[in-house]
PDB file of C-alpha atoms in Angstrom:
ATOM      1  CA  UNK A   1      11.892  39.517 -28.220  1.00 88.00           C
ATOM      2  CA  UNK A   2       8.982  41.301 -29.847  1.00 96.00           C
ATOM      3  CA  UNK A   3       5.217  40.751 -29.768  1.00 97.00           C
ATOM      4  CA  UNK A   4       3.631  39.745 -33.062  1.00 98.00           C
ATOM      5  CA  UNK A   5       0.156  38.773 -34.227  1.00 96.00           C
ATOM      6  CA  UNK A   6      -0.717  35.086 -34.053  1.00 96.00           C
ATOM      7  CA  UNK A   7      -1.489  35.196 -37.776  1.00 94.00           C
ATOM      8  CA  UNK A   8       2.067  36.377 -38.506  1.00 96.00           C
ATOM      9  CA  UNK A   9       3.010  32.713 -38.079  1.00 97.00           C
ATOM     10  CA  UNK A  10       2.400  31.064 -41.455  1.00 96.00           C
ATOM     11  CA  UNK A  11       1.487  27.441 -42.138  1.00 96.00           C
ATOM     12  CA  UNK A  12      -1.896  27.323 -40.427  1.00 97.00           C
ATOM     13  CA  UNK A  13      -5.311  28.972 -40.357  1.00 97.00           C
ATOM     14  CA  UNK A  14      -7.519  29.621 -37.348  1.00 98.00           C
ATOM     15  CA  UNK A  15     -11.161  30.552 -36.930  1.00 97.00           C
ATOM     16  CA  UNK A  16     -14.024  30.566 -34.445  1.00 98.00           C
ATOM     17  CA  UNK A  17     -17.768  30.119 -34.380  1.00 97.00           C
ATOM     18  CA  UNK A  18     -20.150  30.547 -31.475  1.00 97.00           C
ATOM     19  CA  UNK A  19     -23.775  30.550 -30.345  1.00 95.00           C
ATOM     20  CA  UNK A  20     -23.957  33.591 -28.088  1.00 94.00           C
ATOM     21  CA  UNK A  21     -27.427  32.773 -26.753  1.00 91.00           C
ATOM     22  CA  UNK A  22     -26.300  29.278 -25.822  1.00 92.00           C
ATOM     23  CA  UNK A  23     -22.992  30.542 -24.355  1.00 94.00           C
ATOM     24  CA  UNK A  24     -20.799  28.114 -26.241  1.00 95.00           C
ATOM     25  CA  UNK A  25     -18.535  27.927 -29.265  1.00 96.00           C
ATOM     26  CA  UNK A  26     -15.444  26.421 -30.826  1.00 98.00           C
ATOM     27  CA  UNK A  27     -12.102  27.517 -32.241  1.00 98.00           C
ATOM     28  CA  UNK A  28     -10.384  25.511 -34.967  1.00 98.00           C
ATOM     29  CA  UNK A  29      -6.714  25.387 -36.009  1.00 98.00           C
ATOM     30  CA  UNK A  30      -6.263  24.014 -39.545  1.00 98.00           C
ATOM     31  CA  UNK A  31      -2.922  22.848 -40.937  1.00 98.00           C
ATOM     32  CA  UNK A  32      -3.671  22.172 -44.631  1.00 96.00           C
ATOM     33  CA  UNK A  33      -0.497  20.206 -45.330  1.00 95.00           C
ATOM     34  CA  UNK A  34      -0.402  18.561 -41.912  1.00 97.00           C
ATOM     35  CA  UNK A  35       1.719  19.489 -38.902  1.00 98.00           C
ATOM     36  CA  UNK A  36       3.565  17.483 -36.245  1.00 98.00           C
ATOM     37  CA  UNK A  37       1.613  17.788 -33.004  1.00 98.00           C
ATOM     38  CA  UNK A  38       1.598  16.544 -29.443  1.00 97.00           C
ATOM     39  CA  UNK A  39      -0.253  17.331 -26.217  1.00 96.00           C
ATOM     40  CA  UNK A  40       0.348  17.704 -22.501  1.00 95.00           C
ATOM     41  CA  UNK A  41      -2.678  16.768 -20.365  1.00 92.00           C
ATOM     42  CA  UNK A  42      -2.386  17.595 -16.686  1.00 85.00           C
ATOM     43  CA  UNK A  43      -5.991  17.939 -15.579  1.00 71.00           C
ATOM     44  CA  UNK A  44      -7.920  15.063 -14.085  1.00 71.00           C
ATOM     45  CA  UNK A  45     -11.072  15.342 -16.221  1.00 71.00           C
ATOM     46  CA  UNK A  46     -10.219  15.874 -19.899  1.00 79.00           C
ATOM     47  CA  UNK A  47     -12.785  15.593 -22.683  1.00 84.00           C
ATOM     48  CA  UNK A  48     -10.689  14.723 -25.726  1.00 88.00           C
ATOM     49  CA  UNK A  49     -10.605  12.967 -29.093  1.00 88.00           C
ATOM     50  CA  UNK A  50      -7.808  11.087 -30.884  1.00 91.00           C
ATOM     51  CA  UNK A  51      -5.360  11.840 -28.077  1.00 90.00           C
ATOM     52  CA  UNK A  52      -3.489   8.568 -28.534  1.00 89.00           C
ATOM     53  CA  UNK A  53      -2.746   9.634 -32.105  1.00 90.00           C
ATOM     54  CA  UNK A  54      -0.293  12.132 -30.580  1.00 93.00           C
ATOM     55  CA  UNK A  55       1.684   9.530 -28.680  1.00 90.00           C
ATOM     56  CA  UNK A  56       5.286   9.707 -29.938  1.00 89.00           C
ATOM     57  CA  UNK A  57       5.179   5.988 -30.799  1.00 89.00           C
ATOM     58  CA  UNK A  58       1.905   6.231 -32.758  1.00 90.00           C
ATOM     59  CA  UNK A  59       2.276   5.914 -36.544  1.00 88.00           C
ATOM     60  CA  UNK A  60       0.831   9.279 -37.604  1.00 89.00           C
ATOM     61  CA  UNK A  61       3.491  11.982 -37.782  1.00 91.00           C
ATOM     62  CA  UNK A  62       1.118  14.922 -38.204  1.00 95.00           C
ATOM     63  CA  UNK A  63      -2.460  16.165 -37.816  1.00 97.00           C
ATOM     64  CA  UNK A  64      -4.607  18.373 -40.031  1.00 98.00           C
ATOM     65  CA  UNK A  65      -6.631  20.191 -37.368  1.00 98.00           C
ATOM     66  CA  UNK A  66      -6.927  20.868 -33.652  1.00 98.00           C
ATOM     67  CA  UNK A  67     -10.401  21.571 -32.260  1.00 98.00           C
ATOM     68  CA  UNK A  68     -10.884  23.577 -29.068  1.00 97.00           C
ATOM     69  CA  UNK A  69     -14.569  23.422 -28.168  1.00 96.00           C
ATOM     70  CA  UNK A  70     -17.129  24.150 -25.527  1.00 94.00           C
ATOM     71  CA  UNK A  71     -19.907  21.751 -24.623  1.00 91.00           C
ATOM     72  CA  UNK A  72     -17.944  19.302 -22.477  1.00 90.00           C
ATOM     73  CA  UNK A  73     -17.773  15.830 -24.067  1.00 90.00           C
ATOM     74  CA  UNK A  74     -20.799  16.708 -26.214  1.00 92.00           C
ATOM     75  CA  UNK A  75     -18.670  19.309 -27.984  1.00 92.00           C
ATOM     76  CA  UNK A  76     -16.415  16.615 -29.401  1.00 94.00           C
ATOM     77  CA  UNK A  77     -19.001  16.229 -32.173  1.00 95.00           C
ATOM     78  CA  UNK A  78     -17.815  19.579 -33.581  1.00 97.00           C
ATOM     79  CA  UNK A  79     -14.800  17.662 -34.891  1.00 97.00           C
ATOM     80  CA  UNK A  80     -17.139  15.762 -37.233  1.00 97.00           C
ATOM     81  CA  UNK A  81     -17.891  19.017 -39.034  1.00 98.00           C
ATOM     82  CA  UNK A  82     -14.193  19.782 -39.227  1.00 98.00           C
ATOM     83  CA  UNK A  83     -13.536  16.402 -40.830  1.00 97.00           C
ATOM     84  CA  UNK A  84     -16.278  17.009 -43.388  1.00 98.00           C
ATOM     85  CA  UNK A  85     -14.861  20.421 -44.254  1.00 98.00           C
ATOM     86  CA  UNK A  86     -11.334  19.055 -44.636  1.00 98.00           C
ATOM     87  CA  UNK A  87     -12.498  16.154 -46.792  1.00 96.00           C
ATOM     88  CA  UNK A  88     -14.389  18.550 -49.060  1.00 97.00           C
ATOM     89  CA  UNK A  89     -11.189  20.582 -49.464  1.00 97.00           C
ATOM     90  CA  UNK A  90      -9.007  17.531 -50.161  1.00 96.00           C
ATOM     91  CA  UNK A  91      -7.155  17.799 -46.867  1.00 97.00           C
ATOM     92  CA  UNK A  92      -6.328  14.514 -45.191  1.00 95.00           C
ATOM     93  CA  UNK A  93      -4.243  11.391 -45.103  1.00 92.00           C
ATOM     94  CA  UNK A  94      -4.576   9.216 -48.250  1.00 90.00           C
ATOM     95  CA  UNK A  95      -5.564   5.703 -47.162  1.00 88.00           C
ATOM     96  CA  UNK A  96      -6.242   3.545 -50.207  1.00 87.00           C
ATOM     97  CA  UNK A  97      -9.073   5.213 -52.098  1.00 86.00           C
ATOM     98  CA  UNK A  98     -10.104   7.253 -49.056  1.00 88.00           C
ATOM     99  CA  UNK A  99      -8.915  10.537 -47.606  1.00 92.00           C
ATOM    100  CA  UNK A 100      -8.927  10.647 -43.813  1.00 95.00           C
ATOM    101  CA  UNK A 101      -8.404  14.009 -42.071  1.00 96.00           C
ATOM    102  CA  UNK A 102      -6.553  13.617 -38.772  1.00 97.00           C
ATOM    103  CA  UNK A 103      -8.381  15.791 -36.236  1.00 97.00           C
ATOM    104  CA  UNK A 104      -7.718  16.022 -32.498  1.00 97.00           C
ATOM    105  CA  UNK A 105      -9.985  17.816 -30.058  1.00 96.00           C
ATOM    106  CA  UNK A 106     -10.398  18.958 -26.463  1.00 95.00           C
ATOM    107  CA  UNK A 107     -13.404  20.578 -24.790  1.00 94.00           C
ATOM    108  CA  UNK A 108     -14.204  22.821 -21.856  1.00 93.00           C
ATOM    109  CA  UNK A 109     -17.251  22.473 -19.610  1.00 89.00           C
ATOM    110  CA  UNK A 110     -19.417  25.550 -20.210  1.00 89.00           C
ATOM    111  CA  UNK A 111     -22.867  24.050 -19.626  1.00 83.00           C
ATOM    112  CA  UNK A 112     -23.537  26.227 -16.580  1.00 77.00           C
ATOM    113  CA  UNK A 113     -23.915  29.315 -18.821  1.00 74.00           C
ATOM    114  CA  UNK A 114     -26.667  30.028 -21.345  1.00 66.00           C
ATOM    115  CA  UNK A 115     -28.936  27.393 -22.855  1.00 69.00           C
ATOM    116  CA  UNK A 116     -28.313  23.670 -22.930  1.00 71.00           C
ATOM    117  CA  UNK A 117     -27.027  23.771 -26.522  1.00 78.00           C
ATOM    118  CA  UNK A 118     -23.596  22.401 -27.425  1.00 89.00           C
ATOM    119  CA  UNK A 119     -21.210  22.837 -30.329  1.00 94.00           C
ATOM    120  CA  UNK A 120     -22.049  20.355 -33.059  1.00 95.00           C
ATOM    121  CA  UNK A 121     -20.771  19.391 -36.502  1.00 97.00           C
ATOM    122  CA  UNK A 122     -22.398  22.454 -38.069  1.00 97.00           C
ATOM    123  CA  UNK A 123     -20.585  24.778 -35.701  1.00 97.00           C
ATOM    124  CA  UNK A 124     -17.265  23.012 -36.325  1.00 98.00           C
ATOM    125  CA  UNK A 125     -17.804  23.428 -40.060  1.00 98.00           C
ATOM    126  CA  UNK A 126     -18.678  27.120 -39.612  1.00 98.00           C
ATOM    127  CA  UNK A 127     -15.455  27.707 -37.677  1.00 98.00           C
ATOM    128  CA  UNK A 128     -13.507  26.164 -40.568  1.00 98.00           C
ATOM    129  CA  UNK A 129     -15.227  28.540 -43.000  1.00 97.00           C
ATOM    130  CA  UNK A 130     -14.278  31.441 -40.724  1.00 97.00           C
ATOM    131  CA  UNK A 131     -10.692  30.167 -40.741  1.00 96.00           C
ATOM    132  CA  UNK A 132     -10.544  30.660 -44.526  1.00 93.00           C
ATOM    133  CA  UNK A 133     -10.168  34.396 -43.890  1.00 89.00           C
ATOM    134  CA  UNK A 134      -7.565  33.749 -41.164  1.00 85.00           C
ATOM    135  CA  UNK A 135      -8.418  37.044 -39.498  1.00 88.00           C
ATOM    136  CA  UNK A 136      -7.205  37.879 -35.979  1.00 89.00           C
ATOM    137  CA  UNK A 137      -9.303  36.036 -33.418  1.00 93.00           C
ATOM    138  CA  UNK A 138     -11.672  38.137 -31.367  1.00 96.00           C
ATOM    139  CA  UNK A 139     -10.728  37.514 -27.751  1.00 98.00           C
ATOM    140  CA  UNK A 140     -12.962  37.226 -24.712  1.00 97.00           C
ATOM    141  CA  UNK A 141     -16.502  35.897 -25.153  1.00 97.00           C
ATOM    142  CA  UNK A 142     -15.958  34.312 -28.555  1.00 98.00           C
ATOM    143  CA  UNK A 143     -15.252  30.900 -29.998  1.00 98.00           C
ATOM    144  CA  UNK A 144     -14.405  28.307 -27.381  1.00 97.00           C
ATOM    145  CA  UNK A 145     -14.263  31.105 -24.795  1.00 97.00           C
ATOM    146  CA  UNK A 146     -17.903  32.158 -25.205  1.00 96.00           C
ATOM    147  CA  UNK A 147     -19.116  30.442 -22.034  1.00 95.00           C
ATOM    148  CA  UNK A 148     -15.832  30.214 -20.134  1.00 95.00           C
ATOM    149  CA  UNK A 149     -15.684  31.132 -16.442  1.00 95.00           C
ATOM    150  CA  UNK A 150     -13.174  31.060 -13.567  1.00 95.00           C
ATOM    151  CA  UNK A 151     -13.108  31.015  -9.764  1.00 92.00           C
ATOM    152  CA  UNK A 152     -15.626  28.229  -9.154  1.00 88.00           C
ATOM    153  CA  UNK A 153     -14.563  26.705  -5.837  1.00 86.00           C
ATOM    154  CA  UNK A 154     -17.717  28.001  -4.091  1.00 85.00           C
ATOM    155  CA  UNK A 155     -20.054  27.404  -7.022  1.00 83.00           C
ATOM    156  CA  UNK A 156     -21.568  29.400  -9.865  1.00 85.00           C
ATOM    157  CA  UNK A 157     -22.829  32.222  -7.628  1.00 87.00           C
ATOM    158  CA  UNK A 158     -19.316  33.532  -6.984  1.00 90.00           C
ATOM    159  CA  UNK A 159     -17.504  32.823 -10.265  1.00 92.00           C
ATOM    160  CA  UNK A 160     -16.389  35.369 -12.872  1.00 95.00           C
ATOM    161  CA  UNK A 161     -16.491  35.481 -16.654  1.00 96.00           C
ATOM    162  CA  UNK A 162     -13.366  34.488 -18.592  1.00 97.00           C
ATOM    163  CA  UNK A 163     -12.865  33.698 -22.267  1.00 97.00           C
ATOM    164  CA  UNK A 164     -10.457  33.203 -25.147  1.00 98.00           C
ATOM    165  CA  UNK A 165      -7.002  34.767 -25.294  1.00 98.00           C
ATOM    166  CA  UNK A 166      -4.079  34.817 -27.711  1.00 98.00           C
ATOM    167  CA  UNK A 167      -0.479  35.957 -27.635  1.00 98.00           C
ATOM    168  CA  UNK A 168       2.499  35.542 -29.970  1.00 98.00           C
ATOM    169  CA  UNK A 169       6.126  36.622 -29.993  1.00 98.00           C
ATOM    170  CA  UNK A 170       9.236  36.373 -32.129  1.00 98.00           C
ATOM    171  CA  UNK A 171      12.947  36.162 -31.390  1.00 98.00           C
ATOM    172  CA  UNK A 172      14.904  36.469 -34.599  1.00 97.00           C
ATOM    173  CA  UNK A 173      13.320  34.078 -37.095  1.00 98.00           C
ATOM    174  CA  UNK A 174      11.697  31.941 -34.408  1.00 98.00           C
ATOM    175  CA  UNK A 175       7.995  32.577 -33.819  1.00 98.00           C
ATOM    176  CA  UNK A 176       5.811  31.129 -31.048  1.00 98.00           C
ATOM    177  CA  UNK A 177       2.140  31.802 -30.393  1.00 98.00           C
ATOM    178  CA  UNK A 178      -0.605  30.583 -28.093  1.00 98.00           C
ATOM    179  CA  UNK A 179      -4.397  30.440 -28.073  1.00 98.00           C
ATOM    180  CA  UNK A 180      -6.046  29.530 -24.763  1.00 98.00           C
ATOM    181  CA  UNK A 181      -9.593  29.149 -23.467  1.00 97.00           C
ATOM    182  CA  UNK A 182      -9.624  29.870 -19.721  1.00 97.00           C
ATOM    183  CA  UNK A 183     -12.276  27.955 -17.792  1.00 95.00           C
ATOM    184  CA  UNK A 184     -10.560  27.185 -14.507  1.00 93.00           C
ATOM    185  CA  UNK A 185     -11.636  26.125 -11.051  1.00 90.00           C
ATOM    186  CA  UNK A 186      -8.945  28.440  -9.719  1.00 92.00           C
ATOM    187  CA  UNK A 187      -8.091  32.121 -10.092  1.00 96.00           C
ATOM    188  CA  UNK A 188      -6.129  33.881 -12.807  1.00 97.00           C
ATOM    189  CA  UNK A 189      -3.063  35.663 -11.442  1.00 97.00           C
ATOM    190  CA  UNK A 190      -1.504  38.855 -12.751  1.00 96.00           C
ATOM    191  CA  UNK A 191       2.147  39.410 -13.573  1.00 95.00           C
ATOM    192  CA  UNK A 192       2.958  39.964  -9.884  1.00 94.00           C
ATOM    193  CA  UNK A 193       1.218  36.795  -8.725  1.00 93.00           C
ATOM    194  CA  UNK A 194      -1.833  38.587  -7.322  1.00 95.00           C
ATOM    195  CA  UNK A 195      -5.392  37.470  -8.082  1.00 95.00           C
ATOM    196  CA  UNK A 196      -6.526  39.241 -11.243  1.00 96.00           C
ATOM    197  CA  UNK A 197      -9.827  37.477 -11.839  1.00 96.00           C
ATOM    198  CA  UNK A 198     -11.558  34.571 -10.158  1.00 95.00           C
ATOM    199  CA  UNK A 199     -13.481  33.715  -7.024  1.00 92.00           C
ATOM    200  CA  UNK A 200     -15.457  36.671  -5.662  1.00 93.00           C
ATOM    201  CA  UNK A 201     -15.518  37.158  -1.907  1.00 90.00           C
ATOM    202  CA  UNK A 202     -18.907  36.012  -0.506  1.00 86.00           C
ATOM    203  CA  UNK A 203     -18.404  38.141   2.602  1.00 84.00           C
ATOM    204  CA  UNK A 204     -18.287  41.412   0.701  1.00 75.00           C
ATOM    205  CA  UNK A 205     -16.801  43.226  -2.259  1.00 75.00           C
ATOM    206  CA  UNK A 206     -13.534  42.281  -3.834  1.00 86.00           C
ATOM    207  CA  UNK A 207     -11.886  39.043  -4.776  1.00 92.00           C
ATOM    208  CA  UNK A 208     -11.226  36.073  -2.576  1.00 90.00           C
ATOM    209  CA  UNK A 209      -8.118  33.961  -3.021  1.00 90.00           C
ATOM    210  CA  UNK A 210      -8.908  30.331  -3.821  1.00 88.00           C
ATOM    211  CA  UNK A 211      -5.528  29.040  -2.731  1.00 89.00           C
ATOM    212  CA  UNK A 212      -5.675  30.978   0.524  1.00 88.00           C
ATOM    213  CA  UNK A 213      -9.166  29.678   1.248  1.00 84.00           C
ATOM    214  CA  UNK A 214      -8.021  26.112   0.677  1.00 81.00           C
ATOM    215  CA  UNK A 215      -5.058  26.601   2.990  1.00 83.00           C
ATOM    216  CA  UNK A 216      -7.226  28.135   5.718  1.00 79.00           C
ATOM    217  CA  UNK A 217     -10.370  26.009   5.468  1.00 73.00           C
ATOM    218  CA  UNK A 218      -8.647  22.722   4.738  1.00 64.00           C
ATOM    219  CA  UNK A 219     -10.561  19.552   4.001  1.00 62.00           C
ATOM    220  CA  UNK A 220     -14.044  21.092   3.974  1.00 57.00           C
ATOM    221  CA  UNK A 221     -13.280  23.066   0.836  1.00 57.00           C
ATOM    222  CA  UNK A 222     -11.053  20.350  -0.578  1.00 57.00           C
ATOM    223  CA  UNK A 223     -14.049  18.010  -0.577  1.00 56.00           C
ATOM    224  CA  UNK A 224     -16.063  20.597  -2.509  1.00 56.00           C
ATOM    225  CA  UNK A 225     -13.247  20.809  -5.054  1.00 55.00           C
ATOM    226  CA  UNK A 226     -13.185  17.041  -5.487  1.00 51.00           C
ATOM    227  CA  UNK A 227     -16.902  17.049  -6.258  1.00 49.00           C
ATOM    228  CA  UNK A 228     -16.573  19.673  -8.991  1.00 54.00           C
ATOM    229  CA  UNK A 229     -15.897  18.528 -12.544  1.00 52.00           C
ATOM    230  CA  UNK A 230     -16.944  21.635 -14.439  1.00 70.00           C
ATOM    231  CA  UNK A 231     -13.604  23.192 -15.342  1.00 82.00           C
ATOM    232  CA  UNK A 232     -10.919  22.981 -18.003  1.00 86.00           C
ATOM    233  CA  UNK A 233      -8.306  25.336 -19.434  1.00 92.00           C
ATOM    234  CA  UNK A 234      -7.301  24.222 -22.916  1.00 96.00           C
ATOM    235  CA  UNK A 235      -5.160  25.698 -25.653  1.00 97.00           C
ATOM    236  CA  UNK A 236      -2.458  25.265 -28.231  1.00 98.00           C
ATOM    237  CA  UNK A 237       0.980  26.668 -28.888  1.00 98.00           C
ATOM    238  CA  UNK A 238       2.091  27.039 -32.491  1.00 98.00           C
ATOM    239  CA  UNK A 239       5.659  27.580 -33.640  1.00 98.00           C
ATOM    240  CA  UNK A 240       7.515  27.873 -36.910  1.00 98.00           C
ATOM    241  CA  UNK A 241      10.369  26.006 -35.240  1.00 98.00           C
ATOM    242  CA  UNK A 242      11.014  22.619 -36.808  1.00 98.00           C
ATOM    243  CA  UNK A 243      10.243  19.836 -34.334  1.00 98.00           C
ATOM    244  CA  UNK A 244       8.996  16.277 -34.508  1.00 97.00           C
ATOM    245  CA  UNK A 245       6.156  14.810 -32.483  1.00 95.00           C
ATOM    246  CA  UNK A 246       8.368  13.555 -29.661  1.00 96.00           C
ATOM    247  CA  UNK A 247      10.035  16.956 -29.265  1.00 98.00           C
ATOM    248  CA  UNK A 248       6.641  18.674 -29.311  1.00 98.00           C
ATOM    249  CA  UNK A 249       5.567  16.481 -26.403  1.00 97.00           C
ATOM    250  CA  UNK A 250       8.242  18.196 -24.314  1.00 97.00           C
ATOM    251  CA  UNK A 251       7.427  21.642 -25.690  1.00 98.00           C
ATOM    252  CA  UNK A 252       3.772  21.116 -24.740  1.00 98.00           C
ATOM    253  CA  UNK A 253       4.858  20.155 -21.224  1.00 97.00           C
ATOM    254  CA  UNK A 254       7.041  23.249 -20.946  1.00 98.00           C
ATOM    255  CA  UNK A 255       4.204  25.392 -22.318  1.00 98.00           C
ATOM    256  CA  UNK A 256       1.958  24.098 -19.535  1.00 97.00           C
ATOM    257  CA  UNK A 257       4.240  25.884 -17.075  1.00 97.00           C
ATOM    258  CA  UNK A 258       2.687  29.109 -18.329  1.00 97.00           C
ATOM    259  CA  UNK A 259      -0.660  27.823 -17.115  1.00 96.00           C
ATOM    260  CA  UNK A 260       0.879  27.025 -13.746  1.00 95.00           C
ATOM    261  CA  UNK A 261       2.162  30.598 -13.420  1.00 96.00           C
ATOM    262  CA  UNK A 262      -1.113  32.234 -14.459  1.00 97.00           C
ATOM    263  CA  UNK A 263      -3.789  30.006 -12.838  1.00 97.00           C
ATOM    264  CA  UNK A 264      -3.957  28.882  -9.198  1.00 94.00           C
ATOM    265  CA  UNK A 265      -4.856  26.251  -8.227  1.00 90.00           C
ATOM    266  CA  UNK A 266      -4.461  24.460 -11.540  1.00 90.00           C
ATOM    267  CA  UNK A 267      -4.268  20.900 -12.932  1.00 87.00           C
ATOM    268  CA  UNK A 268      -6.634  19.604 -10.244  1.00 82.00           C
ATOM    269  CA  UNK A 269      -8.835  16.534 -10.588  1.00 75.00           C
ATOM    270  CA  UNK A 270     -11.672  19.014 -11.178  1.00 76.00           C
ATOM    271  CA  UNK A 271      -9.927  20.450 -14.262  1.00 82.00           C
ATOM    272  CA  UNK A 272      -9.280  18.827 -17.639  1.00 81.00           C
ATOM    273  CA  UNK A 273      -6.321  21.050 -18.521  1.00 90.00           C
ATOM    274  CA  UNK A 274      -4.561  20.332 -21.826  1.00 94.00           C
ATOM    275  CA  UNK A 275      -2.084  22.154 -24.072  1.00 97.00           C
ATOM    276  CA  UNK A 276      -1.324  21.096 -27.649  1.00 98.00           C
ATOM    277  CA  UNK A 277       1.916  21.982 -29.436  1.00 98.00           C
ATOM    278  CA  UNK A 278       2.213  22.212 -33.227  1.00 98.00           C
ATOM    279  CA  UNK A 279       5.185  22.774 -35.527  1.00 98.00           C
ATOM    280  CA  UNK A 280       4.254  24.604 -38.751  1.00 98.00           C
ATOM    281  CA  UNK A 281       7.667  25.744 -40.013  1.00 97.00           C
ATOM    282  CA  UNK A 282      11.249  24.857 -40.806  1.00 97.00           C
ATOM    283  CA  UNK A 283      13.205  27.232 -38.563  1.00 98.00           C
ATOM    284  CA  UNK A 284      16.023  25.534 -36.649  1.00 98.00           C
ATOM    285  CA  UNK A 285      15.430  26.153 -32.948  1.00 98.00           C
ATOM    286  CA  UNK A 286      16.408  24.865 -29.509  1.00 98.00           C
ATOM    287  CA  UNK A 287      13.693  22.751 -27.893  1.00 98.00           C
ATOM    288  CA  UNK A 288      14.068  24.108 -24.358  1.00 98.00           C
ATOM    289  CA  UNK A 289      14.238  27.728 -25.461  1.00 98.00           C
ATOM    290  CA  UNK A 290      11.145  27.281 -27.614  1.00 98.00           C
ATOM    291  CA  UNK A 291       9.389  25.725 -24.642  1.00 98.00           C
ATOM    292  CA  UNK A 292      10.246  28.703 -22.455  1.00 98.00           C
ATOM    293  CA  UNK A 293       8.830  31.071 -25.074  1.00 98.00           C
ATOM    294  CA  UNK A 294       5.737  28.874 -25.379  1.00 98.00           C
ATOM    295  CA  UNK A 295       5.160  29.027 -21.614  1.00 98.00           C
ATOM    296  CA  UNK A 296       5.398  32.810 -21.706  1.00 98.00           C
ATOM    297  CA  UNK A 297       2.922  32.961 -24.597  1.00 98.00           C
ATOM    298  CA  UNK A 298       0.458  30.742 -22.719  1.00 98.00           C
ATOM    299  CA  UNK A 299       0.819  32.857 -19.583  1.00 98.00           C
ATOM    300  CA  UNK A 300       0.078  36.075 -21.456  1.00 98.00           C
ATOM    301  CA  UNK A 301      -2.786  34.545 -23.452  1.00 98.00           C
ATOM    302  CA  UNK A 302      -4.489  33.484 -20.222  1.00 98.00           C
ATOM    303  CA  UNK A 303      -4.363  37.000 -18.797  1.00 98.00           C
ATOM    304  CA  UNK A 304      -5.585  38.490 -22.056  1.00 98.00           C
ATOM    305  CA  UNK A 305      -8.521  36.075 -22.004  1.00 98.00           C
ATOM    306  CA  UNK A 306      -9.892  37.461 -18.733  1.00 98.00           C
ATOM    307  CA  UNK A 307      -9.018  41.061 -19.554  1.00 97.00           C
ATOM    308  CA  UNK A 308     -10.953  40.801 -22.821  1.00 97.00           C
ATOM    309  CA  UNK A 309     -13.952  39.000 -21.316  1.00 98.00           C
ATOM    310  CA  UNK A 310     -17.238  40.855 -20.927  1.00 97.00           C
ATOM    311  CA  UNK A 311     -19.971  40.463 -18.346  1.00 96.00           C
ATOM    312  CA  UNK A 312     -22.566  38.020 -19.682  1.00 94.00           C
ATOM    313  CA  UNK A 313     -25.099  35.392 -18.593  1.00 93.00           C
ATOM    314  CA  UNK A 314     -25.329  37.044 -15.197  1.00 92.00           C
ATOM    315  CA  UNK A 315     -21.630  36.436 -14.574  1.00 94.00           C
ATOM    316  CA  UNK A 316     -19.495  39.547 -13.942  1.00 95.00           C
ATOM    317  CA  UNK A 317     -16.237  40.059 -15.790  1.00 96.00           C
ATOM    318  CA  UNK A 318     -13.446  42.513 -15.091  1.00 93.00           C
ATOM    319  CA  UNK A 319     -15.260  45.145 -17.189  1.00 84.00           C
ATOM    320  CA  UNK A 320     -17.993  45.314 -14.526  1.00 80.00           C
ATOM    321  CA  UNK A 321     -16.197  44.143 -11.439  1.00 67.00           C
ATOM    322  CA  UNK A 322     -13.521  46.838 -11.601  1.00 59.00           C
ATOM    323  CA  UNK A 323     -15.936  49.748 -11.985  1.00 50.00           C
TER     324      UNK A 323
END
């Protein structure tokens, strides 16, 4: 197994756009010739578009773009700009005399940071233009990760800054990569299972442990968690392994295990967690093995997202907190 760049995987382009002042942005994955795709949604509050298109029994066998956006449900409008860009570049499904780009989308809630401005069609279009260069994504406070935060059980006062992360690896000819925006209610854990970034301790310096607090304080904090709907960790795994939509449904589910290992608690009713899986190649590969690699890529991308994040909008990141 060796680490590679996400862009070493051919068959797709990826780009970001953001409004730094407004603390929001979007990241777009474009598959010009279409790619089989599915999704695993485990959170209780997803903001999504065209999700049913990815059902294994739905007619469409591929999509042309995946949108990962800030702005909560408002950010879904960024997909309109993506559709316009794809139509202008003759990318889409021929339907009679029309060309219909198939675009799916998920959003994080980042409205607590910056100004009340959300990603719109213009920003989605700009991210597609950025994807033309297909340069390595800048991690941290960029794209969909611009306004991302973690550790929000006790409210905004004690949360920390997170962001966008990527990771990719190869085993022989098989390549698997992940891009994830980390915006969780819970904490991000390091490789040893210790809290890396998340809820700050209100009683003094250092980090609290969200899971430990829930275990100790019980229903009082659980009720706070149930009232919070401002979190979502979303992402996509991309592989050159050849899989159909039904197989990708399982790979997406396996990839979500990486989120389970790196975020705690996760998949709550206060989170809208979702992971897409796309096949952009023709390499023969085992489904379960690819899913294991995808989970590892997601896990590493999540940690890279918080390690790359920078203090902003009055919210400390690891760059400040560890000094």
